[in-house]
XYZ file of C-alpha atoms in Angstrom:
712
model
C 29.411 -1.020 44.410
C 30.593 -4.329 45.773
C 32.789 -3.931 48.799
C 32.079 -0.235 49.262
C 28.667 -0.498 50.914
C 28.143 -1.386 54.554
C 25.126 -3.119 56.094
C 23.293 0.208 56.331
C 23.648 0.791 52.594
C 26.121 3.686 52.980
C 29.490 3.858 51.250
C 32.522 3.385 53.478
C 35.558 5.570 53.740
C 38.051 3.384 51.887
C 41.756 4.108 51.459
C 43.005 1.229 49.345
C 41.392 -0.059 46.203
C 38.996 -3.008 46.519
C 40.659 -6.325 45.758
C 37.880 -7.282 43.320
C 38.561 -4.253 41.123
C 39.885 -4.704 37.608
C 43.656 -4.264 37.248
C 44.472 -1.242 35.095
C 47.362 1.076 34.489
C 51.140 0.684 34.633
C 53.036 -1.515 37.148
C 54.242 -0.174 40.546
C 57.811 0.485 39.415
C 56.533 2.901 36.780
C 54.902 5.079 39.448
C 58.119 4.981 41.471
C 60.088 6.180 38.431
C 57.577 8.965 37.862
C 57.831 9.937 41.511
C 61.642 10.084 41.268
C 61.308 12.249 38.125
C 58.931 14.575 39.972
C 61.428 14.910 42.847
C 64.180 15.625 40.305
C 62.015 18.338 38.765
C 61.687 19.947 42.192
C 65.458 19.780 42.740
C 66.115 21.262 39.295
C 63.599 24.029 39.870
C 65.149 25.016 43.186
C 68.647 24.918 41.734
C 67.780 26.964 38.643
C 65.270 29.501 39.969
C 65.375 29.073 43.770
C 61.635 28.366 43.642
C 59.475 25.305 42.981
C 57.426 25.819 39.827
C 55.165 22.772 40.290
C 55.093 19.781 42.660
C 53.758 16.733 40.717
C 55.168 14.156 43.173
C 51.995 14.089 45.288
C 49.838 13.776 42.142
C 51.851 10.746 40.989
C 51.547 9.082 44.392
C 47.791 9.794 44.451
C 47.361 8.118 41.042
C 49.339 5.091 42.269
C 47.161 4.691 45.384
C 43.995 5.004 43.313
C 45.104 2.445 40.705
C 47.217 -0.195 42.424
C 45.934 -3.091 44.569
C 46.392 -2.971 48.331
C 49.758 -4.766 48.587
C 51.409 -2.932 45.697
C 49.990 0.414 46.830
C 51.479 -0.025 50.312
C 54.905 -0.763 48.832
C 54.788 2.285 46.547
C 53.557 4.488 49.419
C 56.388 3.466 51.742
C 59.013 3.779 49.014
C 57.804 7.242 47.947
C 57.805 8.554 51.546
C 61.374 7.360 51.994
C 62.377 8.945 48.678
C 60.769 12.215 49.783
C 62.775 12.194 53.029
C 65.966 11.415 51.122
C 65.347 14.191 48.623
C 64.873 16.722 51.433
C 68.104 15.594 53.080
C 70.054 15.801 49.796
C 68.767 19.321 49.284
C 70.201 20.269 52.689
C 66.923 21.219 54.382
C 66.752 21.469 58.195
C 65.687 18.281 59.933
C 62.366 19.810 61.057
C 61.503 20.724 57.463
C 62.593 17.301 56.219
C 60.105 15.551 58.516
C 57.240 18.042 58.334
C 57.457 18.333 54.540
C 57.208 14.540 54.107
C 54.417 14.343 56.698
C 52.354 17.097 55.042
C 52.813 15.496 51.626
C 51.649 12.158 53.033
C 48.663 13.826 54.729
C 47.700 15.582 51.489
C 47.807 12.375 49.451
C 45.917 10.391 52.129
C 43.162 13.008 52.393
C 42.814 13.221 48.606
C 42.659 9.422 48.305
C 39.902 9.120 50.891
C 37.857 11.956 49.396
C 38.214 10.763 45.815
C 37.162 7.216 46.683
C 34.260 8.549 48.712
C 32.964 11.058 46.142
C 33.993 9.587 42.782
C 33.227 5.916 43.384
C 35.255 2.796 42.769
C 35.130 3.116 38.965
C 37.058 6.439 38.938
C 35.488 7.212 35.582
C 36.892 10.645 34.773
C 34.928 10.931 31.535
C 31.853 11.912 33.545
C 31.670 15.703 34.144
C 30.209 15.279 37.631
C 33.000 12.949 38.721
C 35.646 15.271 37.310
C 34.127 18.107 39.324
C 34.077 15.939 42.445
C 37.721 15.020 41.868
C 38.661 18.694 41.608
C 36.766 19.416 44.834
C 38.493 16.515 46.633
C 41.941 17.631 45.447
C 41.268 21.240 46.445
C 40.167 20.231 49.963
C 43.208 17.978 50.462
C 45.672 20.618 49.203
C 43.977 23.322 51.259
C 44.263 21.143 54.378
C 48.017 20.608 53.956
C 48.541 24.273 53.039
C 46.723 25.515 56.130
C 48.724 23.170 58.371
C 51.959 24.328 56.727
C 50.986 27.928 57.379
C 50.204 27.188 61.021
C 53.617 25.505 61.456
C 55.423 28.505 59.894
C 53.485 30.885 62.103
C 54.412 28.801 65.139
C 58.113 28.928 64.214
C 57.874 32.610 63.222
C 60.190 34.718 61.110
C 57.990 35.621 58.060
C 55.865 38.736 57.607
C 52.167 38.084 57.124
C 52.113 39.370 53.518
C 55.062 37.171 52.542
C 53.577 34.137 54.313
C 50.253 34.675 52.583
C 51.918 34.868 49.149
C 54.043 31.751 49.769
C 51.003 29.764 50.920
C 49.099 30.946 47.857
C 52.006 29.821 45.671
C 52.158 26.466 47.465
C 48.426 25.874 47.027
C 48.490 26.787 43.329
C 51.431 24.605 42.320
C 50.257 21.513 44.208
C 46.613 21.788 43.133
C 47.597 22.321 39.495
C 49.786 19.238 39.611
C 46.925 17.152 40.996
C 44.498 18.538 38.391
C 46.874 17.820 35.510
C 48.924 14.742 36.405
C 46.446 12.549 38.337
C 43.494 12.762 35.878
C 45.906 12.215 32.994
C 47.337 9.050 34.573
C 43.846 7.785 35.446
C 42.525 8.423 31.931
C 45.522 6.828 30.224
C 45.443 3.840 32.583
C 41.750 3.226 31.793
C 41.896 4.051 28.112
C 40.075 0.782 27.345
C 36.873 2.552 28.377
C 37.268 5.105 25.606
C 37.563 2.824 22.600
C 35.436 4.306 19.898
C 34.898 7.628 21.715
C 37.099 9.613 19.344
C 35.377 10.804 16.180
C 38.617 11.701 14.350
C 40.614 9.418 12.095
C 44.206 8.419 12.852
C 45.465 11.002 10.417
C 43.418 13.719 12.094
C 44.702 12.596 15.510
C 48.278 12.969 14.297
C 47.639 16.384 12.744
C 45.862 17.766 15.818
C 48.578 16.478 18.162
C 51.300 18.061 16.033
C 49.395 21.369 15.936
C 49.024 21.449 19.728
C 52.694 20.642 20.328
C 53.810 23.178 17.710
C 51.637 25.891 19.260
C 52.991 25.120 22.750
C 56.602 25.091 21.578
C 56.141 28.378 19.756
C 54.347 30.030 22.664
C 56.990 29.030 25.245
C 59.970 29.282 22.912
C 59.606 32.986 22.241
C 61.833 35.575 23.922
C 60.162 38.805 22.850
C 56.370 38.688 23.322
C 54.313 36.824 25.982
C 51.711 35.278 23.600
C 50.024 32.346 25.371
C 46.556 32.281 23.850
C 47.865 30.680 20.618
C 47.741 27.306 22.425
C 43.961 27.345 22.984
C 42.474 26.980 19.439
C 44.196 23.698 18.469
C 43.874 22.343 22.015
C 40.110 22.997 22.155
C 39.684 21.411 18.713
C 41.617 18.369 19.916
C 39.400 18.135 23.020
C 36.286 18.095 20.844
C 37.533 15.565 18.310
C 39.605 13.116 20.353
C 38.977 10.989 23.432
C 39.834 12.083 27.005
C 43.116 10.074 27.182
C 44.402 11.956 24.131
C 43.342 15.267 25.656
C 45.001 14.394 28.973
C 48.191 13.472 27.145
C 48.154 16.779 25.266
C 47.607 18.636 28.549
C 50.571 16.811 30.101
C 52.731 17.672 27.093
C 51.841 21.378 27.315
C 52.633 21.368 31.046
C 56.023 19.741 30.436
C 56.848 22.249 27.687
C 55.749 25.184 29.839
C 57.687 24.112 32.941
C 60.750 23.053 30.947
C 60.909 26.298 28.977
C 60.559 28.316 32.162
C 63.361 26.375 33.860
C 65.564 26.998 30.800
C 64.922 30.723 31.055
C 62.704 30.977 27.986
C 59.060 31.688 27.295
C 56.572 34.387 28.168
C 56.555 33.702 31.934
C 59.973 35.237 32.526
C 59.084 38.124 30.201
C 56.231 39.177 32.461
C 56.786 42.597 34.052
C 55.475 43.014 37.583
C 54.646 46.149 39.526
C 56.612 47.139 42.580
C 55.302 45.762 45.874
C 57.476 46.717 48.866
C 55.803 44.091 51.060
C 57.019 41.343 48.706
C 60.448 42.775 47.945
C 62.169 39.962 49.839
C 60.690 37.326 47.520
C 62.418 36.267 44.315
C 60.920 37.986 41.276
C 60.510 34.658 39.518
C 58.240 33.412 42.323
C 55.873 36.269 41.649
C 56.093 35.556 37.909
C 55.016 31.966 38.565
C 51.481 33.278 39.176
C 51.212 33.876 35.434
C 52.206 30.276 34.654
C 49.811 28.915 37.267
C 46.982 31.084 35.916
C 47.696 29.903 32.360
C 47.768 26.240 33.307
C 44.645 26.659 35.442
C 42.854 28.196 32.433
C 43.965 25.308 30.233
C 42.769 22.707 32.738
C 39.476 24.502 33.411
C 38.800 24.775 29.672
C 40.014 21.520 28.184
C 39.022 18.863 30.720
C 35.344 19.940 30.922
C 35.184 20.122 27.117
C 36.572 16.618 26.606
C 34.374 15.081 29.303
C 31.236 16.831 28.049
C 32.018 15.851 24.447
C 32.569 12.251 25.484
C 29.396 12.242 27.555
C 27.460 13.680 24.642
C 28.828 11.052 22.258
C 28.037 8.359 24.809
C 24.454 9.603 25.204
C 24.034 9.907 21.440
C 25.300 6.358 21.019
C 22.985 5.124 23.752
C 20.070 6.975 22.155
C 20.958 5.465 18.784
C 21.173 1.978 20.283
C 17.876 2.413 22.100
C 16.279 3.839 18.967
C 17.459 0.831 16.981
C 16.135 -1.469 19.697
C 12.814 0.371 19.745
C 12.559 0.307 15.944
C 13.389 -3.384 15.915
C 10.747 -4.008 18.586
C 8.268 -1.903 16.603
C 9.059 -3.867 13.456
C 8.595 -7.141 15.328
C 5.315 -5.860 16.753
C 4.118 -4.750 13.315
C 5.159 -8.100 11.842
C 3.379 -9.938 14.648
C 0.299 -7.732 14.213
C 0.292 -8.362 10.473
C 0.676 -12.090 11.089
C -2.159 -11.952 13.613
C -4.345 -10.099 11.139
C -3.592 -12.659 8.424
C -4.294 -15.466 10.883
C -7.601 -13.913 11.954
C -8.673 -13.352 8.368
C -7.726 -16.916 7.447
C -9.470 -18.417 10.469
C -12.549 -16.310 9.877
C -12.730 -17.504 6.294
C -11.925 -21.160 6.974
C -14.390 -21.486 9.873
C -17.214 -19.612 8.186
C -16.986 -21.663 5.002
C -18.045 -25.027 6.517
C -20.555 -23.266 8.778
C -22.247 -21.951 5.643
C -23.209 -25.466 4.695
C -24.230 -26.424 8.248
C -26.486 -23.474 9.021
C -27.641 -22.914 5.436
C -28.833 -26.451 4.798
C -30.289 -26.637 8.323
C -32.258 -23.486 7.573
C -33.518 -24.952 4.303
C -34.435 -28.273 5.902
C -36.300 -26.529 8.725
C -38.619 -25.009 6.064
C -39.240 -28.295 4.241
C -43.011 -29.098 4.327
C -42.568 -32.880 4.416
C -40.394 -32.825 7.548
C -42.100 -34.403 10.584
C -41.981 -32.967 14.089
C -39.010 -35.062 15.255
C -37.037 -34.314 12.128
C -37.840 -30.625 12.440
C -36.641 -30.705 16.076
C -33.366 -32.341 15.081
C -32.752 -29.919 12.214
C -33.554 -27.010 14.496
C -30.998 -28.323 16.984
C -28.372 -28.433 14.213
C -29.245 -24.899 13.139
C -29.071 -23.548 16.694
C -25.726 -25.258 17.322
C -24.355 -23.797 14.102
C -25.535 -20.313 15.060
C -24.031 -20.705 18.526
C -20.732 -21.737 16.955
C -20.872 -18.753 14.621
C -21.538 -16.347 17.479
C -18.597 -17.741 19.444
C -16.289 -17.401 16.414
C -17.440 -13.833 15.807
C -16.942 -12.930 19.464
C -13.436 -14.361 19.608
C -12.449 -12.650 16.355
C -13.917 -9.411 17.650
C -11.813 -9.670 20.821
C -8.655 -10.490 18.896
C -9.219 -7.779 16.276
C -9.859 -5.005 18.808
C -13.264 -4.072 17.428
C -12.143 -1.625 14.742
C -13.112 2.031 14.573
C -16.421 3.541 15.681
C -18.597 4.360 12.646
C -21.706 6.364 13.527
C -24.590 6.324 11.048
C -28.354 6.875 11.336
C -30.070 3.630 12.362
C -33.667 2.694 13.085
C -33.635 1.632 16.718
C -36.675 -0.662 16.517
C -35.391 -2.522 13.456
C -31.924 -2.828 14.998
C -33.302 -4.172 18.275
C -35.539 -6.682 16.512
C -32.582 -7.946 14.486
C -30.303 -8.122 17.551
C -32.708 -10.065 19.780
C -34.337 -12.267 17.124
C -32.225 -15.388 17.886
C -32.637 -14.833 21.621
C -36.399 -14.337 21.309
C -36.610 -17.657 19.465
C -34.461 -19.359 22.104
C -36.639 -17.946 24.897
C -39.738 -19.263 23.148
C -38.231 -22.757 22.934
C -37.428 -22.654 26.662
C -40.931 -21.411 27.558
C -39.806 -17.987 28.784
C -41.518 -14.662 28.327
C -39.569 -12.189 26.182
C -40.814 -8.599 26.086
C -39.395 -5.462 24.495
C -40.889 -2.157 25.699
C -40.213 1.193 24.036
C -40.507 4.371 26.040
C -41.013 7.868 24.579
C -38.488 8.484 21.797
C -36.985 5.053 22.224
C -38.005 3.611 18.861
C -37.036 6.412 16.478
C -33.898 6.881 14.432
C -30.588 7.576 16.205
C -27.012 8.365 15.235
C -24.721 5.612 16.525
C -22.580 2.645 15.519
C -25.241 0.099 14.627
C -22.867 -2.851 14.560
C -21.627 -2.266 18.096
C -25.098 -1.524 19.477
C -26.450 -4.660 17.814
C -23.762 -6.789 19.496
C -24.350 -5.117 22.885
C -28.048 -5.949 22.834
C -27.467 -9.433 21.461
C -24.990 -10.373 24.200
C -27.079 -8.884 27.034
C -30.292 -10.524 25.825
C -28.572 -13.867 25.203
C -26.932 -13.757 28.622
C -30.278 -12.966 30.284
C -32.074 -15.887 28.631
C -29.177 -18.273 29.330
C -29.313 -17.684 33.092
C -33.100 -17.613 33.395
C -34.866 -20.875 34.166
C -38.372 -19.524 34.713
C -40.154 -16.230 34.332
C -38.770 -14.183 31.493
C -36.703 -11.325 30.159
C -37.806 -7.721 29.715
C -35.919 -5.136 27.656
C -36.886 -1.495 28.197
C -35.658 1.187 25.806
C -36.089 4.905 26.387
C -34.480 8.192 25.365
C -32.942 10.656 27.805
C -31.935 13.793 25.905
C -29.176 12.757 23.504
C -28.645 9.344 25.099
C -30.383 6.010 24.678
C -30.956 3.916 27.774
C -31.392 0.137 27.619
C -32.402 -1.987 30.605
C -32.229 -5.779 30.284
C -33.942 -7.414 33.262
C -34.241 -11.149 33.876
C -35.748 -13.285 36.620
C -32.860 -15.720 36.644
C -30.430 -17.015 39.243
C -28.734 -13.692 40.043
C -25.117 -13.214 41.106
C -23.112 -12.751 44.274
C -20.885 -9.724 44.914
C -17.789 -11.832 44.233
C -19.069 -12.787 40.785
C -20.180 -9.222 40.014
C -16.655 -7.949 40.691
C -15.272 -9.774 37.621
C -18.354 -9.962 35.439
C -16.855 -7.828 32.639
C -13.462 -9.572 32.579
C -12.499 -11.541 29.498
C -13.059 -15.315 29.781
C -14.488 -14.807 33.274
C -17.388 -17.122 34.130
C -19.679 -17.122 37.098
C -19.248 -20.886 37.405
C -16.088 -22.264 35.806
C -16.325 -25.719 37.402
C -16.906 -28.946 35.521
C -20.390 -29.133 37.076
C -21.556 -25.758 35.752
C -25.060 -25.702 34.317
C -24.566 -22.973 31.702
C -22.435 -22.888 28.565
C -20.271 -20.015 27.364
C -16.677 -18.858 26.992
C -16.917 -15.711 29.102
C -16.529 -13.406 26.095
C -19.949 -11.760 25.633
C -20.011 -9.399 28.616
C -16.363 -8.427 28.119
C -17.186 -7.460 24.527
C -20.270 -5.604 25.725
C -18.181 -3.503 28.119
C -15.600 -2.834 25.390
C -18.265 -1.717 22.898
C -19.982 0.531 25.462
C -16.658 2.146 26.343
C -15.811 2.760 22.678
C -19.204 4.382 22.181
C -18.579 6.684 25.147
C -21.323 5.180 27.264
C -21.631 3.460 30.642
C -22.844 0.013 31.665
C -23.880 -1.053 35.148
C -25.356 -4.169 36.703
C -27.547 -4.851 39.713
C -28.222 -8.390 40.847
C -29.807 -10.237 43.716
C -29.087 -13.893 44.248
C -32.027 -16.127 43.203
C -34.083 -13.052 42.188
C -32.624 -11.805 38.921
C -30.266 -9.355 37.306
C -30.624 -6.001 35.563
C -28.043 -4.637 33.127
C -28.316 -0.929 32.309
C -26.593 0.651 29.311
C -26.530 4.337 28.380
C -24.833 5.481 25.187
C -24.692 8.811 23.330
C -27.114 8.491 20.402
C -28.609 11.812 19.226
C -32.034 11.501 17.632
C -32.231 12.008 13.860
C -35.107 12.024 11.421
C -36.006 8.677 9.910
C -35.163 8.276 6.238
C -38.184 7.885 3.992
C -38.210 4.493 2.383
C -40.035 4.095 -0.920
C -42.282 1.147 -1.509
C -40.620 -1.633 -3.448
C -42.011 -4.816 -4.775
C -41.335 -7.873 -2.626
C -38.413 -9.991 -3.737
C -40.740 -12.910 -4.285
C -42.664 -10.856 -6.887
C -39.533 -10.077 -8.937
C -38.304 -12.185 -11.808
C -34.558 -11.886 -11.398
C -31.568 -13.423 -13.116
C -28.807 -14.043 -10.584
C -25.237 -15.169 -11.250
C -23.793 -17.263 -8.398
C -19.985 -17.084 -8.242
C -18.268 -19.422 -5.740
C -15.505 -22.007 -5.959
C -17.258 -24.403 -3.525
C -19.985 -26.509 -5.220
C -21.897 -26.935 -1.953
C -22.103 -23.173 -1.495
C -23.353 -22.676 -5.058
C -25.916 -25.422 -4.564
C -27.108 -23.879 -1.287
C -27.573 -20.416 -2.780
C -29.257 -21.881 -5.877
C -31.856 -23.628 -3.720
C -32.478 -20.438 -1.711
C -32.856 -18.348 -4.881
C -35.153 -20.880 -6.578
C -37.405 -20.592 -3.536
C -37.719 -16.904 -4.457
C -38.445 -17.796 -8.115
C -35.104 -16.467 -9.373
C -33.298 -17.694 -12.474
C -29.743 -18.695 -11.665
C -26.448 -19.317 -13.396
C -23.160 -20.400 -11.848
C -19.453 -19.594 -12.169
C -16.505 -21.168 -10.352
C -14.130 -18.193 -10.377
C -13.867 -14.517 -11.162
C -12.793 -14.931 -14.771
C -15.856 -17.053 -15.554
C -17.995 -14.450 -13.785
C -16.683 -11.601 -15.974
C -17.242 -13.672 -19.125
C -20.776 -14.573 -17.985
C -21.672 -10.933 -17.287
C -20.388 -9.956 -20.750
C -22.376 -12.713 -22.423
C -25.709 -12.519 -20.615
C -27.996 -10.002 -18.931
C -28.072 -10.497 -15.157
C -29.766 -8.415 -12.494
C -27.451 -9.408 -9.675
C -24.123 -11.158 -9.049
C -23.506 -13.056 -5.806
C -19.715 -12.786 -5.671
C -17.388 -14.805 -3.475
C -14.063 -13.082 -2.689
C -11.414 -15.776 -2.231
C -11.332 -17.877 -5.405
C -8.712 -19.382 -7.737
C -7.756 -17.916 -11.148
C -9.320 -14.508 -10.336
C -10.642 -13.406 -6.953
C -13.904 -11.572 -6.405
C -12.342 -8.140 -5.866
C -10.462 -8.275 -9.167
C -13.546 -9.658 -10.939
C -15.701 -6.789 -9.641
C -13.179 -4.223 -10.853
C -13.144 -5.933 -14.241
C -16.968 -5.838 -14.401
C -17.025 -2.135 -13.546
C -14.539 -1.545 -16.371
C -16.849 -3.117 -18.993
C -18.750 -1.060 -21.556
C -22.485 -0.606 -21.567
C -25.117 -1.746 -19.072
C -23.029 -4.729 -17.963
C -20.820 -2.393 -15.910
C -23.851 -1.219 -13.906
C -24.928 -4.629 -12.654
C -25.491 -5.005 -8.895
C -22.802 -7.036 -7.125
C -23.307 -8.541 -3.656
C -20.274 -9.935 -1.843
C -21.226 -13.289 -0.287
C -18.040 -14.310 1.418
C -16.379 -15.714 4.514
C -14.084 -12.630 4.463
C -15.949 -10.911 7.274
C -13.400 -8.634 8.975
C -14.164 -4.877 8.887
C -11.239 -4.270 6.532
C -12.613 -6.990 4.235
C -15.983 -5.225 4.043
C -14.260 -1.943 3.192
C -12.119 -3.657 0.530
C -15.194 -5.119 -1.142
C -17.080 -1.819 -1.199
C -14.027 0.067 -2.456
C -13.716 -2.408 -5.325
C -17.221 -1.496 -6.514
C -19.433 -4.059 -4.796
C -22.779 -2.727 -3.636
C -23.220 -4.669 -0.376
C -21.575 -7.317 1.774
C -23.032 -10.507 3.296
C -20.857 -12.574 5.606
C -21.131 -16.345 5.565
C -22.780 -18.438 6.879
C -26.087 -17.317 5.384
C -29.771 -18.034 5.767
C -32.644 -17.314 3.415
C -33.709 -14.250 5.407
C -30.183 -12.820 5.486
C -29.668 -13.489 1.782
C -32.933 -11.839 0.719
C -32.299 -8.789 2.902
C -28.757 -8.426 1.538
C -30.017 -8.734 -2.034
C -32.478 -5.914 -1.404
C -29.661 -3.735 -0.015
C -27.427 -4.475 -2.981
C -30.150 -3.701 -5.532
C -31.049 -0.426 -3.813
C -27.369 0.580 -3.530
C -26.793 -0.238 -7.205
C -29.827 1.828 -8.217
C -28.529 4.845 -6.268
C -25.023 4.340 -7.694
C -26.271 4.294 -11.268
C -28.474 7.360 -10.707
C -25.528 9.259 -9.244
C -23.286 8.333 -12.190
C -25.895 9.362 -14.765
C -26.613 12.618 -12.939
C -22.911 13.488 -12.936
């Protein structure tokens, strides 16, 4: 709180309100009028019953000091003290009582002001249950202090028996504390009613009805002359406390107090009907003073019941509103995140498709040219350079998309370790051969059998480690050792390259981290491969470690859970080159159709072409094909819809094998193709070897699919 904290960070004892506080509540003259009314109530009470029922003057002055700025508060304080002295003189009190009474009242208000500011804070927010409790504690301490001092003064003067003095002090404490607990919170709540806008859950009509019910119950309870029924006030008052805001509840509490005190002063109500037992020690006291205990107990019960209810209800509504607001904020943030994630997914899918499509022509035609028999050595070298650059570009695109997409879920299936390793390191083995490096793969016991793991992730792990080893090796070679240790596979990739320092090793698995990021670095790369390797190993539940010595080489060690399984028996099939197949090529890009036609003619396949899915369905209906190479993203009808339409045909045409050859290469794209009825998926760009292998997979999958359907 500004202005209430010293240099040590502790709150000060402050008497007057901070000048920077917001002005709230009525003007000073209003408090003076209330104070005069409170003094008049005391005079009336003494004249009518020879006893003070309640002393709200100190409560009014306390509210004024808590609300008004420093200058106005000083003026009200001085004026009220003078009015108190004048009231005592008019009543005809002895001079000693006139002075001591005003001094004790001033001490009580000063002590309460200091304690309330210290414990309740500058905001004086009485809608908080804790602050209301602290206010009650502060008021009780201040009233107890003035009561004890008054008792000590009476004992010093003498003249009252101990039992009578004890009862009078008890009466003094009750009436002054009740006034502070009723009047001051009510004035504070009404003065700061702007804080409670929207806190009430009742309509204006309900507010009017509840207020009328409370006033009617109070008037009936204190207007009776036969039976002391007080509890009738509680039901409508408690309902009002639950449904309305604290200022309304405080106003109702003030109204009940006025009705109760007024009826008692007029000689009506259940208080004066109370019958007391004989007590010789208190025989000198007026009977009505002893009856006041009933009124004080009633008002204390009302205060102790209603104020906590209204503050707790308001706090609950405030917390519910805050929870609702935070829930709306969280839902909005979640919606924005989902929208952003969907946009990212669409962007990744689009970029994957748009970048793979031109790479299909680059790598595909480079692969075809590299096999051309009339190409001389220089031409072959140039074509090979184009092919290698295209493959490097494809690997970088796949790595970046893998990082952005999060890798997808782990899918464990039986894989042949030797075949998977050969496929993973094939490009690197070729690169090592071009650079004149040795490249050796050793299999230990159990290392080359079948294992249960995620083949896609393991393939990328080995590819990145082998590629990284060859990239940083200038002479010597790379050795990959594979062995089984119980249910885990262990891979060691050792190179004789440049090695790494401890500083480089510390960030080797960080994304986009490079050992040499300067403009003079000798090695290419985006710093993605090893980060992806670590991510894949973690998702597989394995561990990866690295040991390196500068100028002597590096060894990466990977261990992943991969239980051994029995290898699936593979029947002998005729080579693709020995088959006479009719293949339908479906693609909206002429260059892609031309590329696949050349590759298929090299395998002695008959080909036909279609530009979109509708033409593909019509072609399948009209002619007998063994296989359809289906693109996915096409005009008129896409490949997914075309495949569903083919599967819905009658006769053998519905059983034709369909291979997705597409730039839609995200994991969800593969699943979408297979769910539509395609038999296999081949991501662009393609080579002859990849195309032939994918065609074999599609034909085998289609054969199993047809057998399963006929068996069912």
